[in-house]
mmCIF file of C-alpha atoms in Angstrom:
data_model
loop_
_atom_site.group_PDB
_atom_site.id
_atom_site.type_symbol
_atom_site.label_atom_id
_atom_site.label_comp_id
_atom_site.label_asym_id
_atom_site.label_seq_id
_atom_site.Cartn_x
_atom_site.Cartn_y
_atom_site.Cartn_z
ATOM 1 C CA MET A 1 9.400 12.191 -95.651
ATOM 2 C CA SER A 2 11.915 9.362 -95.837
ATOM 3 C CA PRO A 3 15.665 9.945 -95.395
ATOM 4 C CA ARG A 4 16.145 8.893 -99.043
ATOM 5 C CA THR A 5 13.686 11.583 -100.183
ATOM 6 C CA VAL A 6 15.391 14.239 -98.055
ATOM 7 C CA SER A 7 18.774 13.256 -99.482
ATOM 8 C CA ASP A 8 17.466 13.397 -103.052
ATOM 9 C CA ASN A 9 15.950 16.831 -102.435
ATOM 10 C CA LEU A 10 19.274 18.124 -101.091
ATOM 11 C CA VAL A 11 21.074 16.791 -104.150
ATOM 12 C CA HIS A 12 18.627 18.510 -106.493
ATOM 13 C CA ASN A 13 18.821 21.771 -104.521
ATOM 14 C CA TYR A 14 22.623 21.855 -104.615
ATOM 15 C CA LEU A 15 22.694 20.959 -108.293
ATOM 16 C CA PHE A 16 20.213 23.784 -108.957
ATOM 17 C CA LEU A 17 22.396 26.288 -107.093
ATOM 18 C CA ARG A 18 25.481 25.242 -109.029
ATOM 19 C CA ARG A 19 23.686 25.372 -112.361
ATOM 20 C CA ALA A 20 22.117 28.737 -111.559
ATOM 21 C CA ILE A 21 25.528 30.211 -110.737
ATOM 22 C CA GLY A 22 26.954 28.681 -113.913
ATOM 23 C CA PHE A 23 24.219 29.956 -116.214
ATOM 24 C CA LEU A 24 24.464 33.457 -114.742
ATOM 25 C CA GLY A 25 28.215 33.449 -115.309
ATOM 26 C CA VAL A 26 28.065 32.134 -118.863
ATOM 27 C CA GLY A 27 25.256 34.464 -119.879
ATOM 28 C CA LEU A 28 26.482 37.683 -118.250
ATOM 29 C CA PRO A 29 29.061 38.851 -120.852
ATOM 30 C CA PHE A 30 26.727 38.150 -123.780
ATOM 31 C CA VAL A 31 23.739 39.842 -122.164
ATOM 32 C CA LEU A 32 25.731 42.940 -121.219
ATOM 33 C CA ILE A 33 27.537 43.368 -124.535
ATOM 34 C CA PHE A 34 24.617 42.693 -126.861
ATOM 35 C CA GLY A 35 22.071 44.248 -124.510
ATOM 36 C CA LYS A 36 23.990 47.515 -124.476
ATOM 37 C CA LEU A 37 24.173 47.531 -128.277
ATOM 38 C CA LEU A 38 20.394 47.154 -128.417
ATOM 39 C CA VAL A 39 19.510 49.547 -125.603
ATOM 40 C CA ASP A 40 22.106 52.303 -125.973
ATOM 41 C CA GLY A 41 23.664 51.673 -129.348
ATOM 42 C CA GLY A 42 27.255 52.725 -129.872
ATOM 43 C CA GLY A 43 30.296 50.522 -129.561
ATOM 44 C CA LEU A 44 31.891 48.348 -126.911
ATOM 45 C CA LEU A 45 32.928 49.522 -123.466
ATOM 46 C CA ASN A 46 36.393 49.077 -122.017
ATOM 47 C CA SER A 47 35.432 46.447 -119.449
ATOM 48 C CA ILE A 48 32.565 44.304 -118.221
ATOM 49 C CA SER A 49 32.448 46.451 -115.089
ATOM 50 C CA GLY A 50 32.084 49.537 -117.266
ATOM 51 C CA TYR A 51 28.609 48.393 -118.296
ATOM 52 C CA TYR A 52 27.486 49.774 -114.934
ATOM 53 C CA TYR A 53 27.485 53.143 -116.704
ATOM 54 C CA SER A 54 25.215 51.980 -119.513
ATOM 55 C CA GLY A 55 21.568 51.039 -119.895
ATOM 56 C CA MET A 56 22.557 47.572 -118.634
ATOM 57 C CA ARG A 57 23.356 48.822 -115.125
ATOM 58 C CA ASP A 58 20.408 47.048 -113.474
ATOM 59 C CA VAL A 59 21.260 43.790 -115.256
ATOM 60 C CA TRP A 60 24.879 44.012 -114.120
ATOM 61 C CA VAL A 61 24.039 44.818 -110.502
ATOM 62 C CA GLY A 62 21.146 42.343 -110.332
ATOM 63 C CA THR A 63 23.161 39.475 -111.798
ATOM 64 C CA MET A 64 26.137 39.985 -109.497
ATOM 65 C CA CYS A 65 23.858 40.255 -106.463
ATOM 66 C CA ALA A 66 22.046 37.080 -107.544
ATOM 67 C CA ILE A 67 25.384 35.277 -107.870
ATOM 68 C CA GLY A 68 26.262 36.549 -104.405
ATOM 69 C CA VAL A 69 23.016 35.223 -102.909
ATOM 70 C CA PHE A 70 23.496 31.819 -104.557
ATOM 71 C CA LEU A 71 27.090 31.619 -103.336
ATOM 72 C CA LEU A 72 25.984 32.549 -99.822
ATOM 73 C CA SER A 73 23.466 29.691 -99.928
ATOM 74 C CA TYR A 74 26.005 27.233 -101.304
ATOM 75 C CA ARG A 75 27.305 24.452 -99.079
ATOM 76 C CA GLY A 76 30.047 22.068 -100.173
ATOM 77 C CA TYR A 77 32.006 19.231 -98.625
ATOM 78 C CA GLY A 78 33.115 20.984 -95.473
ATOM 79 C CA ARG A 79 33.697 24.196 -93.590
ATOM 80 C CA ILE A 80 36.331 25.510 -95.996
ATOM 81 C CA ASP A 81 33.797 25.301 -98.850
ATOM 82 C CA ASP A 82 31.314 27.317 -96.819
ATOM 83 C CA ILE A 83 33.900 29.966 -95.926
ATOM 84 C CA ALA A 84 35.041 30.267 -99.535
ATOM 85 C CA GLY A 85 31.424 30.559 -100.691
ATOM 86 C CA ASN A 86 30.732 33.302 -98.161
ATOM 87 C CA ILE A 87 33.856 35.242 -99.171
ATOM 88 C CA ALA A 88 32.971 34.980 -102.865
ATOM 89 C CA ALA A 89 29.388 36.030 -102.080
ATOM 90 C CA VAL A 90 30.474 39.196 -100.257
ATOM 91 C CA ALA A 91 32.940 39.975 -103.052
ATOM 92 C CA ALA A 92 30.268 39.522 -105.742
ATOM 93 C CA VAL A 93 27.921 41.946 -104.005
ATOM 94 C CA GLY A 94 30.815 44.342 -103.402
ATOM 95 C CA VAL A 95 31.677 44.309 -107.119
ATOM 96 C CA ALA A 96 28.072 45.208 -107.897
ATOM 97 C CA LEU A 97 27.585 47.929 -105.299
ATOM 98 C CA PHE A 98 30.983 49.640 -105.659
ATOM 99 C CA PRO A 99 31.265 50.476 -109.380
ATOM 100 C CA THR A 100 34.474 50.870 -111.329
ATOM 101 C CA THR A 101 35.867 54.392 -111.675
ATOM 102 C CA PRO A 102 34.130 56.345 -114.462
ATOM 103 C CA ALA A 103 36.091 58.075 -117.204
ATOM 104 C CA HIS A 104 35.992 61.497 -115.532
ATOM 105 C CA GLY A 105 35.509 60.579 -111.902
ATOM 106 C CA ASP A 106 36.508 62.638 -108.880
ATOM 107 C CA ARG A 107 38.489 61.528 -105.818
ATOM 108 C CA THR A 108 35.488 59.786 -104.280
ATOM 109 C CA ASP A 109 34.882 57.865 -107.491
ATOM 110 C CA GLU A 110 38.517 56.766 -107.490
ATOM 111 C CA ILE A 111 38.251 55.438 -103.930
ATOM 112 C CA ILE A 112 35.070 53.535 -104.815
ATOM 113 C CA GLY A 113 36.832 52.249 -107.931
ATOM 114 C CA MET A 114 39.699 50.914 -105.802
ATOM 115 C CA LEU A 115 37.188 49.080 -103.637
ATOM 116 C CA HIS A 116 35.664 47.656 -106.815
ATOM 117 C CA LEU A 117 39.047 46.360 -107.947
ATOM 118 C CA GLY A 118 39.672 44.817 -104.535
ATOM 119 C CA PHE A 119 36.332 43.020 -104.490
ATOM 120 C CA ALA A 120 36.833 41.859 -108.094
ATOM 121 C CA ALA A 121 40.262 40.421 -107.266
ATOM 122 C CA VAL A 122 38.904 38.567 -104.222
ATOM 123 C CA PHE A 123 35.951 37.290 -106.274
ATOM 124 C CA PHE A 124 38.068 35.797 -109.059
ATOM 125 C CA LEU A 125 40.772 34.472 -106.728
ATOM 126 C CA THR A 126 38.179 32.707 -104.591
ATOM 127 C CA LEU A 127 36.457 31.233 -107.637
ATOM 128 C CA ALA A 128 39.814 30.030 -108.952
ATOM 129 C CA PHE A 129 40.388 28.399 -105.557
ATOM 130 C CA PHE A 130 37.016 26.678 -105.901
ATOM 131 C CA CYS A 131 37.991 25.295 -109.309
ATOM 132 C CA ILE A 132 41.549 24.226 -108.614
ATOM 133 C CA VAL A 133 41.223 22.973 -105.026
ATOM 134 C CA LEU A 134 37.638 22.379 -103.921
ATOM 135 C CA PHE A 135 35.913 21.133 -107.077
ATOM 136 C CA THR A 136 38.592 18.521 -107.700
ATOM 137 C CA LYS A 137 37.834 16.785 -104.389
ATOM 138 C CA SER A 138 35.560 13.786 -103.922
ATOM 139 C CA ASP A 139 34.380 12.065 -100.738
ATOM 140 C CA LYS A 140 33.877 8.789 -102.577
ATOM 141 C CA ALA A 141 36.499 6.018 -102.607
ATOM 142 C CA ILE A 142 35.563 5.392 -106.254
ATOM 143 C CA PRO A 143 34.645 8.680 -107.973
ATOM 144 C CA GLY A 144 32.453 8.869 -111.049
ATOM 145 C CA ALA A 145 33.887 7.615 -114.331
ATOM 146 C CA ARG A 146 34.206 11.126 -115.781
ATOM 147 C CA LYS A 147 35.624 12.722 -112.641
ATOM 148 C CA PRO A 148 39.161 12.941 -114.152
ATOM 149 C CA GLU A 149 37.738 14.806 -117.162
ATOM 150 C CA ARG A 150 35.842 17.171 -114.914
ATOM 151 C CA ASN A 151 38.931 17.763 -112.785
ATOM 152 C CA ARG A 152 40.931 18.748 -115.861
ATOM 153 C CA LEU A 153 38.180 21.181 -116.825
ATOM 154 C CA TYR A 154 38.045 22.623 -113.278
ATOM 155 C CA VAL A 155 41.799 23.165 -113.153
ATOM 156 C CA THR A 156 41.865 24.642 -116.658
ATOM 157 C CA SER A 157 39.048 27.036 -115.714
ATOM 158 C CA GLY A 158 40.793 28.089 -112.512
ATOM 159 C CA VAL A 159 44.135 28.652 -114.212
ATOM 160 C CA LEU A 160 42.428 30.614 -116.997
ATOM 161 C CA MET A 161 40.829 32.907 -114.411
ATOM 162 C CA LEU A 162 44.200 33.517 -112.749
ATOM 163 C CA VAL A 163 45.900 34.201 -116.082
ATOM 164 C CA CYS A 164 43.145 36.609 -117.129
ATOM 165 C CA LEU A 165 43.368 38.407 -113.786
ATOM 166 C CA ALA A 166 47.146 38.804 -114.149
ATOM 167 C CA LEU A 167 46.824 40.046 -117.732
ATOM 168 C CA ILE A 168 44.169 42.584 -116.704
ATOM 169 C CA VAL A 169 46.625 44.020 -114.170
ATOM 170 C CA LEU A 170 49.359 44.156 -116.828
ATOM 171 C CA CYS A 171 46.969 45.885 -119.221
ATOM 172 C CA GLY A 172 46.298 48.605 -116.694
ATOM 173 C CA LEU A 173 49.985 49.106 -115.890
ATOM 174 C CA PHE A 174 51.774 48.830 -119.203
ATOM 175 C CA PHE A 175 49.415 48.972 -122.197
ATOM 176 C CA ASP A 176 49.204 52.227 -124.119
ATOM 177 C CA GLU A 177 46.005 53.879 -125.349
ATOM 178 C CA GLU A 178 46.308 52.311 -128.797
ATOM 179 C CA THR A 179 46.414 48.823 -127.306
ATOM 180 C CA ARG A 180 43.580 49.579 -124.890
ATOM 181 C CA ALA A 181 41.467 50.580 -127.883
ATOM 182 C CA LEU A 182 41.295 46.844 -128.669
ATOM 183 C CA TYR A 183 39.360 46.321 -125.399
ATOM 184 C CA PRO A 184 41.739 43.782 -123.840
ATOM 185 C CA ALA A 185 40.211 44.158 -120.364
ATOM 186 C CA LEU A 186 36.728 43.513 -121.734
ATOM 187 C CA TRP A 187 37.767 40.285 -123.455
ATOM 188 C CA LEU A 188 39.877 39.096 -120.538
ATOM 189 C CA GLU A 189 37.099 39.751 -118.014
ATOM 190 C CA SER A 190 34.624 38.005 -120.310
ATOM 191 C CA ALA A 191 36.918 34.979 -120.635
ATOM 192 C CA ALA A 192 37.362 34.768 -116.857
ATOM 193 C CA ILE A 193 33.612 34.999 -116.248
ATOM 194 C CA LEU A 194 32.909 32.364 -118.910
ATOM 195 C CA ALA A 195 35.501 30.040 -117.354
ATOM 196 C CA PHE A 196 33.855 30.499 -113.963
ATOM 197 C CA GLY A 197 30.413 29.787 -115.435
ATOM 198 C CA VAL A 198 31.538 26.665 -117.298
ATOM 199 C CA ALA A 199 33.153 25.267 -114.139
ATOM 200 C CA TRP A 200 29.978 25.722 -112.110
ATOM 201 C CA LEU A 201 27.805 24.248 -114.857
ATOM 202 C CA THR A 202 30.082 21.224 -114.814
ATOM 203 C CA LYS A 203 29.861 21.008 -111.033
ATOM 204 C CA GLY A 204 26.088 21.161 -111.375
ATOM 205 C CA GLY A 205 26.043 18.132 -113.671
ATOM 206 C CA THR A 206 25.121 20.021 -116.843
ATOM 207 C CA LEU A 207 28.489 19.354 -118.526
ATOM 208 C CA LEU A 208 30.418 16.065 -118.440
ATOM 209 C CA PRO A 209 27.884 14.230 -116.238
ATOM 210 C CA ASP A 210 28.287 10.587 -115.255
ATOM 211 C CA LYS A 211 25.650 8.282 -116.638
ATOM 212 C CA PRO A 212 23.804 6.743 -113.677
ATOM 213 C CA ALA A 213 23.779 2.967 -113.755
ATOM 214 C CA ALA A 214 20.472 1.152 -113.632
ATOM 215 C CA VAL A 215 20.325 -1.500 -110.925
ATOM 216 C CA SER A 216 17.701 -4.274 -110.830
ATOM 217 C CA GLY A 217 15.342 -2.299 -113.019
ATOM 218 C CA LEU A 218 15.102 0.556 -110.520
ATOM 219 C CA PRO A 219 14.689 4.064 -111.940
ATOM 220 C CA THR A 220 17.903 5.991 -112.316
ATOM 221 C CA GLY A 221 18.570 9.381 -110.803
ATOM 222 C CA PRO A 222 21.255 12.009 -110.974
ATOM 223 C CA ALA A 223 24.839 11.222 -110.109
ATOM 224 C CA PRO A 224 25.576 11.551 -106.363
ATOM 225 C CA LEU A 225 26.307 15.100 -105.263
ATOM 226 C CA SER A 226 29.784 14.188 -104.068
ATOM 227 C CA GLU A 227 30.760 12.795 -107.469
ATOM 228 C CA VAL A 228 29.819 15.819 -109.566
#
């Protein structure tokens, strides 16, 4: 196998990982919300994490574990990318395996719920770091033509995740029962997850891709990995 073929295979593998993470993120809120309505009936739950206690439990746990595996396999520009990916991977699995506190949980459930909140915070903070810091980098002297557009989307996605995370904390501390009946945590978590998914789809070349230039009649391929 030629070095060019090996390089192309690596590009396709990394693009697949990024797209897979993105599609899982974008699809998760819709699958959980509408899946629960079909499987269990009834209304909405208070948070995305709360769907652990519905008929969508296996979907929730399986999706978060899959995201964790993909993040663990992810390799970026350097060591800091790998460390961030590993941290996010452990946090994703932790979110899945340590469920949020149920409505009438005991002391043990509350401790597990605190671990869930800790893993969730680390997960979103690390993903925001990916968007704002790591995804905006390029190892090319001349980045792709649409790199500035992608960078704006990455930063917007990262900031949105941070804002949603802060508002979720405020909801838990200050909102009364009447306000919580509007499911603010559910919508904020969904928005943060969607922002994370959109950013990774963009990084995978699904959104805002550069158009590869044809040279001397040679077949075109995907944009270089470092320019996505």
